[in-house]
């Protein structure tokens, strides 16, 4: 297997003399290096599978690695290798060591919506935008390992002090609930290992070799966790690319790449510069563009896949015309080259750019898939209903209890839930289980206890019915009892509330029908809902054009790419310009260019719709920064009269081809 690798890849796999940074350019086979190294550690170096951990950023990447390692070690022992996300590893550590931090092993993990609700309660009358800003600040503090006391000490204004105080109250509330948020899954293992050296030593001895994917996307807390796991042995391989660091806005710190040689003077650097994805023209334009950034490490991608087609740049009169032009060009290209819809991707900076493109794709009956759209199961109303069902199936599910008890609100306040969380923590039992205990009743007033007991009694009755009545009947009883439709109308304006209620009805119809067909109770169906929600459709098999933001497209590749909306203020984004984050925007453009395998088509609008006005726009500086050598311009002010002979010739060829296909 190692025979098919190039020399730098082979060196990266076999190097075990200390910490290693593999600087892996786009399309240079980084996943292969990680998976082959895992196989090499087990087969040739005598590592036992359970002593190896490979850490990724997405579940999809972890699944892909797991499959590849399974194939490489077919018939050999591979079970026990930890291949998971940073957060999944954090959960594993915390579940095992919860007692050391004063938590029960079955602590709750709250999602962003649940955390928003807690902050809304703490912040009182603050508006939603203010709460979101506060939520973002708290997330950034936790990612940077800044405690509430440190945030308070660093406050430079009254508003910053208020935010730091809210952070303190939020941390106390989560602890009282025996709950953690997403950022805690990294920050708390760091705190655990810093405070308890015996536990740190235990995990360092358990995980003898660590591999980290997409290292440039790590934040301060993730880097701290890596250092604590690696320990003095520093037996790790970090794989990353400073040119693809595009997540600074969510706390990722490209400086962690600069920190590695400083913190590990024996660090070995290996560069993977051969690209197995794109043509020479595409890579030359990408290299020319990214050369405008200050470089941490010098690197130039190269390819032996041939020169390829020139990169086209189209200027369009308006954003509407741009969307139309892209769809027509895509169709023509597909007919001319006899390709499939799934060979094409249309990429853009922001989701708002997809609407016009979607409209023209629908008009032309072109199938498409939209990346980064919200899953049906992620909608708040579906999560509310699922919380009730999860609680019926498993009364120990604390996150479900906390969500159900507040949707709709039923007079159970934050103080009551904090008291319940504290009592449950002491008793090391679930919230639902201790709510009816005499010990808890003695801690709260009768008016606080009454609505809580009524809720628990309602869940008990519903649970009994769910075991013997058809699913559809129990769901109807649940929705009527909590008057959920009326609550939706209290929360949202009429049209939004109606749309959300339709989603609830669709969900209930689906479950009711499933219950009839499979002859299952609602309890039995609920245990399968989580699986349905987590199943990823295998989009790769669907013949459809991909529409995606540049951020969501990272890690993917497509034969033909249309990169749209290349205007100042869009890419680079105007907020990034104002904040001095041009280099990250340039890296985002670089990521877009390097998604393309065979052809790349760039476009921009000379005027873009803002509200009811058409505002003039300038082409993105990044187009000029790609150099002119491989770019072919058309349209706009500089457009020349098209060559009629060429156009009619091409049309005749298309007609002939269509005739052949009939």
Tab-separated table of N, CA and C in Angstrom, residues 323-332 334-335 341 356-368 545:
chain	number	residue	atom	x	y	z
A	323	UNK	N	-27.320	35.011	-12.048
A	323	UNK	CA	-27.913	33.705	-11.726
A	323	UNK	C	-28.398	33.011	-12.999
A	324	UNK	N	-29.068	33.783	-13.860
A	324	UNK	CA	-29.574	33.219	-15.123
A	324	UNK	C	-28.410	32.728	-15.992
A	325	UNK	N	-27.373	33.569	-16.103
A	325	UNK	CA	-26.216	33.241	-16.941
A	325	UNK	C	-25.516	31.968	-16.457
A	326	UNK	N	-25.349	31.834	-15.149
A	326	UNK	CA	-24.671	30.662	-14.578
A	326	UNK	C	-25.443	29.386	-14.908
A	327	UNK	N	-26.762	29.435	-14.756
A	327	UNK	CA	-27.583	28.244	-15.024
A	327	UNK	C	-27.528	27.876	-16.506
A	328	UNK	N	-27.585	28.890	-17.397
A	328	UNK	CA	-27.540	28.616	-18.845
A	328	UNK	C	-26.168	28.050	-19.242
A	329	UNK	N	-25.101	28.628	-18.670
A	329	UNK	CA	-23.746	28.137	-18.991
A	329	UNK	C	-23.544	26.713	-18.491
A	330	UNK	N	-24.078	26.454	-17.306
A	330	UNK	CA	-23.959	25.105	-16.746
A	330	UNK	C	-24.645	24.091	-17.669
A	331	UNK	N	-25.848	24.448	-18.132
A	331	UNK	CA	-26.579	23.542	-19.036
A	331	UNK	C	-25.811	23.305	-20.332
A	332	UNK	N	-25.304	24.393	-20.906
A	332	UNK	CA	-24.562	24.285	-22.167
A	332	UNK	C	-23.302	23.437	-21.973
A	334	UNK	N	-22.825	21.167	-19.776
A	334	UNK	CA	-23.202	19.769	-19.546
A	334	UNK	C	-23.510	19.053	-20.862
A	335	UNK	N	-24.239	19.722	-21.748
A	335	UNK	CA	-24.548	19.114	-23.047
A	335	UNK	C	-23.281	18.908	-23.870
A	341	UNK	N	-25.272	16.025	-13.712
A	341	UNK	CA	-25.549	17.200	-12.878
A	341	UNK	C	-24.646	17.213	-11.649
A	356	UNK	N	-31.758	33.354	-5.998
A	356	UNK	CA	-31.971	33.603	-7.436
A	356	UNK	C	-31.530	32.398	-8.264
A	357	UNK	N	-30.412	31.773	-7.865
A	357	UNK	CA	-29.912	30.602	-8.596
A	357	UNK	C	-30.923	29.466	-8.508
A	358	UNK	N	-31.468	29.251	-7.314
A	358	UNK	CA	-32.468	28.188	-7.126
A	358	UNK	C	-33.664	28.387	-8.063
A	359	UNK	N	-34.090	29.640	-8.167
A	359	UNK	CA	-35.258	29.943	-9.012
A	359	UNK	C	-35.007	29.540	-10.463
A	360	UNK	N	-33.829	29.894	-11.005
A	360	UNK	CA	-33.530	29.560	-12.405
A	360	UNK	C	-33.308	28.058	-12.584
A	361	UNK	N	-32.736	27.401	-11.582
A	361	UNK	CA	-32.566	25.943	-11.663
A	361	UNK	C	-33.931	25.262	-11.697
A	362	UNK	N	-34.859	25.754	-10.866
A	362	UNK	CA	-36.213	25.169	-10.863
A	362	UNK	C	-36.910	25.404	-12.192
A	363	UNK	N	-36.757	26.649	-12.720
A	363	UNK	CA	-37.383	26.977	-14.010
A	363	UNK	C	-36.909	26.038	-15.116
A	364	UNK	N	-35.626	25.670	-15.062
A	364	UNK	CA	-35.040	24.807	-16.097
A	364	UNK	C	-35.158	23.315	-15.741
A	365	UNK	N	-35.853	23.038	-14.621
A	365	UNK	CA	-36.039	21.652	-14.140
A	365	UNK	C	-34.713	20.926	-13.920
A	366	UNK	N	-33.762	21.655	-13.386
A	366	UNK	CA	-32.449	21.064	-13.078
A	366	UNK	C	-32.454	20.657	-11.607
A	367	UNK	N	-32.211	19.378	-11.299
A	367	UNK	CA	-32.203	18.948	-9.892
A	367	UNK	C	-31.007	19.543	-9.144
A	368	UNK	N	-31.206	19.943	-7.894
A	368	UNK	CA	-30.094	20.499	-7.125
A	368	UNK	C	-30.232	20.135	-5.653
A	545	UNK	N	-27.092	19.108	-9.095
A	545	UNK	CA	-26.108	20.186	-8.932
A	545	UNK	C	-26.006	20.531	-7.440
